[in-house]
Amino acid sequence: MSIVDTPERRQLRELTRSFVTREVLPHLDDWEKAGEVPRALHASAAKLGLLGIGFPESVGGSGGDLLDSIIVTEEVIRSGGSSGLIAALFTHGIALPHMVAAAGVGIGGSLGGMLGGTSTPGDDDLVQRYVRPTLAGTMIGALAITEPDGGSDVAGIRTTARRDGDHYVVNGSKTYITSGHRADFVTTAVCTGFPGSGSISLLVIDKDSPGFTVGRRLEKLGWHCSDTAELSFVDVRVPVANRIGEEDTGFLAIMQNFAAERLSLATQAYATAQRCVELAVRWCRDRQTFGRPLASRQVVRHRLAEMHTRAEAARAYVHEVAVRVAAGEPVVTEVAMAKNVAVAACDQVVDQALQLHGGFGYMRDAEVERHYRDARLLGIGGGATEIMNEIIVKGMGL
Ligand SMILES: Cc1cc2nc3c(=O)[nH]c(=O)nc-3n(C[C@H](O)[C@H](O)[C@H](O)COP(=O)(O)OP(=O)(O)OC[C@H]3O[C@@H](n4cnc5c(N)ncnc54)[C@H](O)[C@@H]3O)c2cc1C
């Protein structure tokens, strides 16, 4: 039996599938049109313990580890959800881990625990004020790193935070921020000294802080049910108590949490591929052309076989890397390779699944059409494919 296929994890799959079937599928099209998911969805996911998966019970989570988070992500998409829904409902997966880790609490099987040791008294307070309510589904958080001048070069951020007594004064702007419209607080990367990786800190900024404005809702190719925002900070006063960990430790915190985010994106990629294989098989069985089902033609059967093989190979590799991450191995290169392998599989499978659907594949009514649009983000977010390649060549010693 695979380590990711235990009886407990099968139960977790069942729980996730019934949640998606009951609470998501009847409404997903409406949320795609509305451009966001409702707050009530966070509350119902929290009630079932799904929001807290991968977070320790001591901070209000449901326990479990990175592999459990992967199971939930995979099952949401395979049950008919989408990567856009994952982005919107599970934004706390990128907004909270730095706070939990800085408070000295290891996040089960993720890299978060490695951040312990930079804990300050304020970090326990942040857990009470932001982590617990978010995992209870009563608050929404976002993570803001990317700026209009660039996202790949995290060390080059320009948003500044100048110390003034027991506050920081923040100036700058962020863009493409997931859940930025709905968020009650934003975990924000700021520069607290001379520009560069050694001067980045993380501040938790409340939505209602004077000088903090949320700009227009950005319209996108995909991820329509996930709201995406521009944020502006003009002389925003943020209490020093809202700093995560010690000053200037933000770059390390961001990099260490990237592993979990990249594995989540890799999971979204192979799960989207798997879902599209299922949709294509169903379609090819039913669709008749020239008097026979599409699935009876050898060229179609072989194409489906190749799609299935790609999706399964990606899934096996992502799981292998996730198991190593959960065991605490330093596998930065492998995480980057896992993301690129899964994204490449997804891109090809989704494209072919849409092609097999013919004209219907191009229609909004077709689920495969949504996956085709949503999938395009996976090779851009959380470190683009080219940035993963940079990490991989470093790992090769080049
Ligand atoms: C829908 C959506 C949601 C997002 N959500 C968030 C969020 O919640 N929080 C957040 O902080 N950010 C978020 N982002 C931003 C995302 O992380 C960035 O878009 C991504 O990191 C790329 O940064 P960039 O767009 O500035 O591209 P750039 O950094 O300008 O790069 C442009 C292109 O050049 C390539 N490139 C860059 N440098 C090199 C190099 N040295 N060699 C070769 N190629 C290179 C890149 O790979 C990319 O293909 C989101 C983006 C989208 C589209």
Tab-separated table of C-alpha atoms and ligand atoms in Angstrom:
chain	number	residue	atom	x	y	z
A	1	MET	CA	0.000	0.000	0.000
A	2	SER	CA	1.298	3.438	-0.929
A	3	ILE	CA	2.109	5.842	1.889
A	4	VAL	CA	-0.314	8.319	0.322
A	5	ASP	CA	-3.075	5.699	0.147
A	6	THR	CA	-3.734	4.745	3.764
A	7	PRO	CA	-7.247	4.024	5.127
A	8	GLU	CA	-7.211	7.444	6.865
A	9	ARG	CA	-6.324	9.198	3.630
A	10	ARG	CA	-9.048	7.316	1.773
A	11	GLN	CA	-11.481	8.690	4.373
A	12	LEU	CA	-10.063	12.170	3.816
A	13	ARG	CA	-10.677	11.731	0.085
A	14	GLU	CA	-14.268	10.682	0.754
A	15	LEU	CA	-14.839	13.678	3.019
A	16	THR	CA	-13.394	16.038	0.409
A	17	ARG	CA	-15.397	14.481	-2.413
A	18	SER	CA	-18.687	14.742	-0.514
A	19	PHE	CA	-17.894	18.386	0.395
A	20	VAL	CA	-17.206	19.274	-3.249
A	21	THR	CA	-20.270	17.409	-4.513
A	22	ARG	CA	-22.574	19.008	-1.959
A	23	GLU	CA	-21.148	22.498	-1.393
A	24	VAL	CA	-19.225	23.360	-4.567
A	25	LEU	CA	-20.521	21.755	-7.747
A	26	PRO	CA	-24.055	23.231	-7.604
A	27	HIS	CA	-22.566	26.761	-7.344
A	28	LEU	CA	-19.209	26.771	-9.119
A	29	ASP	CA	-20.517	28.275	-12.370
A	30	ASP	CA	-22.138	31.128	-10.421
A	31	TRP	CA	-18.905	31.795	-8.514
A	32	GLU	CA	-16.974	31.817	-11.794
A	33	LYS	CA	-19.324	34.531	-13.028
A	34	ALA	CA	-19.266	36.432	-9.705
A	35	GLY	CA	-15.449	36.392	-9.674
A	36	GLU	CA	-15.168	35.056	-6.138
A	37	VAL	CA	-16.259	32.328	-3.728
A	38	PRO	CA	-18.494	33.249	-0.773
A	39	ARG	CA	-17.225	33.553	2.786
A	40	ALA	CA	-19.758	30.930	3.833
A	41	LEU	CA	-17.763	28.339	1.881
A	42	HIS	CA	-14.759	28.974	4.150
A	43	ALA	CA	-16.960	28.424	7.189
A	44	SER	CA	-18.373	25.143	5.891
A	45	ALA	CA	-14.931	23.843	4.835
A	46	ALA	CA	-13.597	24.796	8.275
A	47	LYS	CA	-16.467	22.998	10.009
A	48	LEU	CA	-15.458	19.757	8.293
A	49	GLY	CA	-11.822	20.324	9.236
A	50	LEU	CA	-10.739	20.714	5.606
A	51	LEU	CA	-9.359	24.258	5.967
A	52	GLY	CA	-7.134	23.173	8.829
A	53	ILE	CA	-5.570	20.144	7.142
A	54	GLY	CA	-1.773	20.340	7.378
A	55	PHE	CA	-1.881	22.839	10.282
A	56	PRO	CA	-1.232	21.662	13.870
A	57	GLU	CA	-4.146	21.477	16.287
A	58	SER	CA	-2.221	23.774	18.651
A	59	VAL	CA	-2.864	26.684	16.254
A	60	GLY	CA	-6.442	25.745	15.427
A	61	GLY	CA	-5.689	23.331	12.588
A	62	SER	CA	-6.908	19.789	12.003
A	63	GLY	CA	-3.454	18.173	12.104
A	64	GLY	CA	-2.144	16.029	9.286
A	65	ASP	CA	0.809	16.786	7.081
A	66	LEU	CA	1.807	17.907	3.609
A	67	LEU	CA	0.632	14.598	2.118
A	68	ASP	CA	-2.837	15.117	3.604
A	69	SER	CA	-2.956	18.601	2.067
A	70	ILE	CA	-2.009	17.046	-1.262
A	71	ILE	CA	-4.829	14.498	-0.962
A	72	VAL	CA	-7.366	17.288	-0.356
A	73	THR	CA	-6.081	19.364	-3.295
A	74	GLU	CA	-6.079	16.347	-5.609
A	75	GLU	CA	-9.557	15.257	-4.616
A	76	VAL	CA	-11.124	18.728	-4.927
A	77	ILE	CA	-10.076	18.821	-8.582
A	78	ARG	CA	-10.830	15.178	-9.368
A	79	SER	CA	-14.325	15.634	-7.928
A	80	GLY	CA	-15.088	18.404	-10.415
A	81	GLY	CA	-13.648	21.429	-8.589
A	82	SER	CA	-10.812	23.426	-10.113
A	83	SER	CA	-7.390	24.892	-9.456
A	84	GLY	CA	-9.103	28.313	-9.307
A	85	LEU	CA	-11.259	27.064	-6.457
A	86	ILE	CA	-8.185	25.747	-4.635
A	87	ALA	CA	-6.537	29.160	-5.036
A	88	ALA	CA	-9.558	30.995	-3.605
A	89	LEU	CA	-10.544	28.674	-0.765
A	90	PHE	CA	-7.078	27.621	0.350
A	91	THR	CA	-5.230	30.950	0.044
A	92	HIS	CA	-4.397	30.565	3.726
A	93	GLY	CA	-2.023	27.791	2.613
A	94	ILE	CA	0.320	30.578	1.460
A	95	ALA	CA	-0.790	33.359	3.872
A	96	LEU	CA	-0.401	31.559	7.229
A	97	PRO	CA	2.567	29.133	7.301
A	98	HIS	CA	5.169	31.852	7.958
A	99	MET	CA	3.210	32.934	11.057
A	100	VAL	CA	2.825	29.385	12.349
A	101	ALA	CA	6.488	28.578	11.789
A	102	ALA	CA	7.710	31.824	13.357
A	103	ALA	CA	5.717	30.999	16.472
A	104	GLY	CA	7.939	27.935	16.761
A	105	VAL	CA	5.224	25.472	15.762
A	106	GLY	CA	6.315	22.923	13.153
A	107	ILE	CA	3.854	22.477	10.318
A	108	GLY	CA	3.418	18.738	9.914
A	109	GLY	CA	5.646	17.426	7.190
A	110	SER	CA	6.208	20.746	5.465
A	111	LEU	CA	9.241	22.974	5.554
A	112	GLY	CA	7.518	25.453	7.858
A	113	GLY	CA	8.959	23.919	11.001
A	114	MET	CA	12.480	24.722	9.846
A	115	LEU	CA	11.743	28.366	10.538
A	116	GLY	CA	11.471	27.795	14.277
A	117	GLY	CA	14.046	29.710	16.259
A	118	THR	CA	13.165	33.195	15.018
A	119	SER	CA	10.156	33.234	17.346
A	120	THR	CA	9.256	36.483	19.113
A	121	PRO	CA	6.513	37.066	21.735
A	122	GLY	CA	4.475	38.798	19.027
A	123	ASP	CA	4.331	35.622	16.965
A	124	ASP	CA	2.066	33.807	19.445
A	125	ASP	CA	-0.180	36.851	19.334
A	126	LEU	CA	-0.313	36.648	15.517
A	127	VAL	CA	-1.416	33.035	15.787
A	128	GLN	CA	-4.309	34.067	18.041
A	129	ARG	CA	-5.338	37.094	15.976
A	130	TYR	CA	-4.948	35.724	12.437
A	131	VAL	CA	-4.168	32.003	12.217
A	132	ARG	CA	-6.934	30.659	14.441
A	133	PRO	CA	-9.791	32.757	12.979
A	134	THR	CA	-8.649	31.959	9.427
A	135	LEU	CA	-8.567	28.222	10.050
A	136	ALA	CA	-11.994	28.572	11.705
A	137	GLY	CA	-13.273	30.093	8.456
A	138	THR	CA	-14.124	33.497	9.950
A	139	MET	CA	-11.203	35.451	8.434
A	140	ILE	CA	-9.573	35.426	5.002
A	141	GLY	CA	-5.883	36.067	4.436
A	142	ALA	CA	-3.706	36.712	1.386
A	143	LEU	CA	0.023	36.712	0.621
A	144	ALA	CA	1.501	39.718	-1.192
A	145	ILE	CA	4.980	39.385	-2.662
A	146	THR	CA	4.644	40.265	-6.355
A	147	GLU	CA	4.933	43.919	-7.394
A	148	PRO	CA	4.140	45.672	-10.662
A	149	ASP	CA	7.887	45.798	-11.453
A	150	GLY	CA	8.351	42.051	-11.082
A	151	GLY	CA	7.525	38.834	-9.285
A	152	SER	CA	10.245	36.335	-10.161
A	153	ASP	CA	12.976	38.415	-8.524
A	154	VAL	CA	11.699	38.307	-4.943
A	155	ALA	CA	14.865	39.951	-3.611
A	156	GLY	CA	14.134	42.985	-5.797
A	157	ILE	CA	10.891	44.080	-4.140
A	158	ARG	CA	10.496	47.824	-3.655
A	159	THR	CA	7.718	48.163	-1.087
A	160	THR	CA	9.422	49.804	1.900
A	161	ALA	CA	8.750	49.631	5.623
A	162	ARG	CA	10.499	52.373	7.644
A	163	ARG	CA	10.645	51.960	11.410
A	164	ASP	CA	8.967	54.794	13.369
A	165	GLY	CA	8.778	53.977	17.095
A	166	ASP	CA	6.607	50.923	17.633
A	167	HIS	CA	5.275	51.050	14.072
A	168	TYR	CA	6.503	50.551	10.509
A	169	VAL	CA	5.441	53.034	7.839
A	170	VAL	CA	4.756	51.090	4.637
A	171	ASN	CA	4.803	52.511	1.095
A	172	GLY	CA	4.530	50.646	-2.191
A	173	SER	CA	2.242	48.442	-4.224
A	174	LYS	CA	1.573	44.795	-4.956
A	175	THR	CA	-0.224	43.097	-7.823
A	176	TYR	CA	-1.880	39.822	-8.886
A	177	ILE	CA	-2.729	39.085	-5.246
A	178	THR	CA	-5.000	36.060	-4.851
A	179	SER	CA	-8.013	36.722	-2.579
A	180	GLY	CA	-6.782	40.310	-2.263
A	181	HIS	CA	-10.317	41.655	-2.572
A	182	ARG	CA	-11.845	39.488	0.103
A	183	ALA	CA	-8.857	39.311	2.451
A	184	ASP	CA	-9.148	40.742	5.980
A	185	PHE	CA	-5.348	40.780	6.275
A	186	VAL	CA	-2.404	40.472	3.951
A	187	THR	CA	0.930	38.842	4.789
A	188	THR	CA	3.115	41.359	2.981
A	189	ALA	CA	6.762	41.220	1.916
A	190	VAL	CA	8.465	44.559	2.572
A	191	CYS	CA	11.985	45.924	2.382
A	192	THR	CA	13.240	46.986	5.829
A	193	GLY	CA	16.700	48.173	4.808
A	194	PHE	CA	18.935	48.442	1.742
A	195	PRO	CA	17.267	46.612	-1.172
A	196	GLY	CA	18.202	42.937	-1.385
A	197	SER	CA	17.351	39.542	0.038
A	198	GLY	CA	18.940	40.376	3.416
A	199	SER	CA	16.474	43.197	4.086
A	200	ILE	CA	13.118	41.565	3.479
A	201	SER	CA	10.620	41.240	6.305
A	202	LEU	CA	7.044	39.998	6.482
A	203	LEU	CA	4.310	42.191	7.988
A	204	VAL	CA	0.672	41.284	8.551
A	205	ILE	CA	-1.333	44.285	7.355
A	206	ASP	CA	-4.995	44.700	8.237
A	207	LYS	CA	-7.366	45.532	5.420
A	208	ASP	CA	-8.848	48.508	7.277
A	209	SER	CA	-5.464	50.208	7.923
A	210	PRO	CA	-5.580	53.878	6.809
A	211	GLY	CA	-3.620	54.317	3.560
A	212	PHE	CA	-4.146	50.693	2.458
A	213	THR	CA	-6.346	50.521	-0.644
A	214	VAL	CA	-7.435	47.572	-2.723
A	215	GLY	CA	-7.568	48.469	-6.394
A	216	ARG	CA	-9.638	47.151	-9.219
A	217	ARG	CA	-10.544	43.499	-9.484
A	218	LEU	CA	-8.215	42.115	-12.152
A	219	GLU	CA	-9.854	40.230	-15.023
A	220	LYS	CA	-8.063	37.057	-16.044
A	221	LEU	CA	-7.865	34.254	-18.598
A	222	GLY	CA	-8.786	31.643	-15.980
A	223	TRP	CA	-9.181	31.148	-12.214
A	224	HIS	CA	-12.394	33.173	-12.542
A	225	CYS	CA	-13.794	32.169	-9.137
A	226	SER	CA	-10.598	33.418	-7.487
A	227	ASP	CA	-10.494	37.185	-6.950
A	228	THR	CA	-7.182	38.823	-7.856
A	229	ALA	CA	-6.241	42.318	-6.692
A	230	GLU	CA	-3.827	45.195	-6.902
A	231	LEU	CA	-2.888	46.613	-3.492
A	232	SER	CA	-1.541	50.067	-2.664
A	233	PHE	CA	0.151	51.225	0.548
A	234	VAL	CA	0.610	54.944	1.228
A	235	ASP	CA	2.119	55.744	4.643
A	236	VAL	CA	0.348	52.741	6.171
A	237	ARG	CA	1.247	52.444	9.866
A	238	VAL	CA	1.692	48.826	10.872
A	239	PRO	CA	2.450	47.881	14.496
A	240	VAL	CA	5.855	46.246	14.985
A	241	ALA	CA	3.889	43.493	16.759
A	242	ASN	CA	2.559	42.549	13.297
A	243	ARG	CA	6.024	41.599	12.042
A	244	ILE	CA	6.477	37.856	11.493
A	245	GLY	CA	9.665	36.621	13.170
A	246	GLU	CA	12.744	38.807	13.401
A	247	GLU	CA	13.371	41.752	11.084
A	248	ASP	CA	15.113	40.860	7.786
A	249	THR	CA	14.260	37.126	7.975
A	250	GLY	CA	11.439	37.355	5.425
A	251	PHE	CA	13.371	36.143	2.361
A	252	LEU	CA	14.290	32.843	4.009
A	253	ALA	CA	10.712	32.418	5.246
A	254	ILE	CA	9.333	33.028	1.749
A	255	MET	CA	11.792	30.633	0.095
A	256	GLN	CA	11.151	27.869	2.602
A	257	ASN	CA	7.413	28.083	2.175
A	258	PHE	CA	7.731	28.050	-1.616
A	259	ALA	CA	8.324	24.278	-1.432
A	260	ALA	CA	4.814	23.614	-0.112
A	261	GLU	CA	3.273	26.121	-2.545
A	262	ARG	CA	5.092	24.593	-5.516
A	263	LEU	CA	4.055	21.087	-4.550
A	264	SER	CA	0.469	22.307	-4.248
A	265	LEU	CA	0.667	23.794	-7.755
A	266	ALA	CA	2.241	20.553	-9.035
A	267	THR	CA	-0.623	18.636	-7.448
A	268	GLN	CA	-3.172	20.961	-9.055
A	269	ALA	CA	-1.451	20.304	-12.385
A	270	TYR	CA	-1.460	16.495	-12.338
A	271	ALA	CA	-4.941	16.373	-10.761
A	272	THR	CA	-6.259	18.653	-13.523
A	273	ALA	CA	-4.640	16.305	-16.044
A	274	GLN	CA	-6.249	13.286	-14.389
A	275	ARG	CA	-9.652	14.953	-14.345
A	276	CYS	CA	-9.313	15.863	-18.021
A	277	VAL	CA	-8.422	12.270	-18.901
A	278	GLU	CA	-11.620	11.157	-17.150
A	279	LEU	CA	-13.664	13.783	-18.981
A	280	ALA	CA	-12.109	12.810	-22.311
A	281	VAL	CA	-12.707	9.076	-21.776
A	282	ARG	CA	-16.345	9.728	-20.890
A	283	TRP	CA	-16.782	11.948	-23.939
A	284	CYS	CA	-15.052	9.545	-26.335
A	285	ARG	CA	-17.232	6.649	-25.173
A	286	ASP	CA	-20.431	8.632	-25.813
A	287	ARG	CA	-19.561	10.672	-28.909
A	288	GLN	CA	-20.351	8.973	-32.202
A	289	THR	CA	-18.659	10.019	-35.447
A	290	PHE	CA	-19.093	8.241	-38.776
A	291	GLY	CA	-21.416	5.764	-37.045
A	292	ARG	CA	-19.028	4.648	-34.274
A	293	PRO	CA	-17.964	5.906	-30.836
A	294	LEU	CA	-14.768	7.944	-30.902
A	295	ALA	CA	-13.320	5.544	-28.317
A	296	SER	CA	-13.467	2.702	-30.871
A	297	ARG	CA	-10.798	4.346	-33.089
A	298	GLN	CA	-7.256	3.220	-32.439
A	299	VAL	CA	-5.786	6.694	-32.918
A	300	VAL	CA	-8.128	8.022	-30.218
A	301	ARG	CA	-7.504	5.078	-27.874
A	302	HIS	CA	-3.740	5.564	-28.165
A	303	ARG	CA	-4.066	9.267	-27.526
A	304	LEU	CA	-6.082	8.548	-24.367
A	305	ALA	CA	-3.470	5.986	-23.307
A	306	GLU	CA	-0.689	8.552	-23.674
A	307	MET	CA	-2.673	11.208	-21.775
A	308	HIS	CA	-3.349	8.758	-18.935
A	309	THR	CA	0.320	7.710	-18.818
A	310	ARG	CA	1.511	11.327	-18.634
A	311	ALA	CA	-0.906	12.204	-15.837
A	312	GLU	CA	-0.059	9.089	-13.800
A	313	ALA	CA	3.711	9.523	-14.247
A	314	ALA	CA	3.445	13.131	-13.058
A	315	ARG	CA	1.369	12.067	-10.083
A	316	ALA	CA	3.873	9.359	-9.095
A	317	TYR	CA	6.817	11.778	-9.251
A	318	VAL	CA	5.052	14.560	-7.321
A	319	HIS	CA	4.070	12.040	-4.626
A	320	GLU	CA	7.636	10.745	-4.396
A	321	VAL	CA	9.003	14.256	-3.929
A	322	ALA	CA	6.238	15.142	-1.448
A	323	VAL	CA	7.100	12.091	0.673
A	324	ARG	CA	10.733	13.245	0.744
A	325	VAL	CA	9.707	16.796	1.697
A	326	ALA	CA	7.484	15.404	4.454
A	327	ALA	CA	10.469	13.405	5.724
A	328	GLY	CA	12.450	16.632	6.011
A	329	GLU	CA	14.859	15.987	3.115
A	330	PRO	CA	16.357	19.065	1.426
A	331	VAL	CA	14.901	18.509	-2.046
A	332	VAL	CA	14.632	22.031	-3.466
A	333	THR	CA	15.770	20.863	-6.924
A	334	GLU	CA	13.341	17.937	-6.950
A	335	VAL	CA	10.440	20.205	-5.950
A	336	ALA	CA	11.253	22.444	-8.930
A	337	MET	CA	11.434	19.409	-11.232
A	338	ALA	CA	8.150	18.067	-9.846
A	339	LYS	CA	6.406	21.357	-10.620
A	340	ASN	CA	7.762	21.468	-14.174
A	341	VAL	CA	6.999	17.782	-14.861
A	342	ALA	CA	3.416	18.124	-13.624
A	343	VAL	CA	2.792	21.427	-15.432
A	344	ALA	CA	4.121	20.032	-18.731
A	345	ALA	CA	1.910	16.945	-18.366
A	346	CYS	CA	-1.077	19.104	-17.534
A	347	ASP	CA	-0.561	21.493	-20.458
A	348	GLN	CA	-0.390	18.662	-22.958
A	349	VAL	CA	-3.216	16.560	-21.516
A	350	VAL	CA	-5.619	19.481	-21.126
A	351	ASP	CA	-4.956	20.610	-24.701
A	352	GLN	CA	-5.603	17.120	-26.084
A	353	ALA	CA	-8.695	16.609	-23.924
A	354	LEU	CA	-10.169	19.821	-25.308
A	355	GLN	CA	-9.313	18.744	-28.878
A	356	LEU	CA	-11.097	15.417	-28.386
A	357	HIS	CA	-14.214	17.324	-27.303
A	358	GLY	CA	-14.324	19.091	-30.680
A	359	GLY	CA	-16.448	22.248	-30.810
A	360	PHE	CA	-18.022	21.509	-27.450
A	361	GLY	CA	-14.567	21.715	-25.856
A	362	TYR	CA	-14.465	25.386	-26.811
A	363	MET	CA	-17.789	26.138	-25.100
A	364	ARG	CA	-18.222	27.616	-21.622
A	365	ASP	CA	-20.582	24.728	-20.827
A	366	ALA	CA	-17.733	22.252	-21.134
A	367	GLU	CA	-15.812	21.555	-17.927
A	368	VAL	CA	-12.685	20.894	-19.967
A	369	GLU	CA	-12.815	24.486	-21.247
A	370	ARG	CA	-12.476	25.794	-17.682
A	371	HIS	CA	-9.523	23.475	-16.969
A	372	TYR	CA	-7.846	24.594	-20.212
A	373	ARG	CA	-7.983	28.240	-19.065
A	374	ASP	CA	-7.207	27.551	-15.410
A	375	ALA	CA	-4.225	25.336	-16.208
A	376	ARG	CA	-2.305	28.123	-17.945
A	377	LEU	CA	-1.537	29.765	-14.611
A	378	LEU	CA	0.216	26.745	-13.121
A	379	GLY	CA	3.428	27.327	-15.067
A	380	ILE	CA	3.485	31.007	-14.026
A	381	GLY	CA	2.465	31.186	-10.345
A	382	GLY	CA	4.648	30.233	-7.382
A	383	GLY	CA	7.799	30.582	-9.500
A	384	ALA	CA	7.470	30.254	-13.267
A	385	THR	CA	8.783	27.306	-15.290
A	386	GLU	CA	11.899	29.269	-16.241
A	387	ILE	CA	12.650	30.052	-12.590
A	388	MET	CA	12.245	26.341	-11.759
A	389	ASN	CA	14.778	25.614	-14.523
A	390	GLU	CA	17.201	28.068	-12.893
A	391	ILE	CA	16.864	26.140	-9.621
A	392	ILE	CA	17.341	22.832	-11.423
A	393	VAL	CA	20.550	23.894	-13.190
A	394	LYS	CA	21.930	25.137	-9.876
A	395	GLY	CA	21.148	21.707	-8.421
A	396	MET	CA	23.058	20.159	-11.350
A	397	GLY	CA	26.076	22.220	-10.385
A	398	LEU	CA	26.002	24.269	-13.603
B	1	LIG	C1	-3.732	34.504	-11.242
B	1	LIG	C2	-2.489	34.877	-10.493
B	1	LIG	C3	-2.473	34.800	-9.105
B	1	LIG	C4	-1.326	35.185	-8.401
B	1	LIG	N1	-1.350	35.209	-7.022
B	1	LIG	C5	-0.301	35.753	-6.354
B	1	LIG	C6	-0.358	35.937	-4.929
B	1	LIG	O1	-1.329	35.555	-4.266
B	1	LIG	N2	0.686	36.554	-4.312
B	1	LIG	C7	1.784	36.984	-5.003
B	1	LIG	O2	2.684	37.533	-4.393
B	1	LIG	N3	1.872	36.820	-6.355
B	1	LIG	C8	0.857	36.228	-7.035
B	1	LIG	N4	0.932	36.067	-8.403
B	1	LIG	C9	2.128	36.523	-9.108
B	1	LIG	C10	3.008	35.390	-9.638
B	1	LIG	O3	3.666	34.764	-8.589
B	1	LIG	C11	3.964	36.062	-10.649
B	1	LIG	O4	3.202	36.446	-11.771
B	1	LIG	C12	5.097	35.146	-11.049
B	1	LIG	O5	5.969	34.924	-9.970
B	1	LIG	C13	5.902	35.740	-12.218
B	1	LIG	O6	6.278	37.065	-11.928
B	1	LIG	P1	5.975	38.224	-12.994
B	1	LIG	O7	4.562	38.099	-13.425
B	1	LIG	O8	6.390	39.499	-12.414
B	1	LIG	O9	6.868	37.858	-14.247
B	1	LIG	P2	8.388	38.302	-14.473
B	1	LIG	O10	9.172	38.078	-13.239
B	1	LIG	O11	8.397	39.671	-15.060
B	1	LIG	O12	8.844	37.263	-15.591
B	1	LIG	C14	8.319	37.312	-16.918
B	1	LIG	C15	8.756	36.041	-17.670
B	1	LIG	O13	10.175	36.025	-17.742
B	1	LIG	C16	10.670	34.814	-17.176
B	1	LIG	N5	11.913	35.102	-16.478
B	1	LIG	C17	12.088	35.926	-15.426
B	1	LIG	N6	13.366	35.950	-15.049
B	1	LIG	C18	14.034	35.120	-15.895
B	1	LIG	C19	15.380	34.695	-16.019
B	1	LIG	N7	16.322	35.131	-15.150
B	1	LIG	N8	15.718	33.841	-17.007
B	1	LIG	C20	14.775	33.393	-17.861
B	1	LIG	N9	13.471	33.720	-17.793
B	1	LIG	C21	13.109	34.578	-16.825
B	1	LIG	C22	9.604	34.341	-16.221
B	1	LIG	O14	9.672	32.976	-15.993
B	1	LIG	C23	8.356	34.751	-16.974
B	1	LIG	O15	8.051	33.752	-17.942
B	1	LIG	C24	-0.174	35.619	-9.115
B	1	LIG	C25	-0.187	35.662	-10.517
B	1	LIG	C26	-1.326	35.308	-11.204
B	1	LIG	C27	-1.307	35.410	-12.707
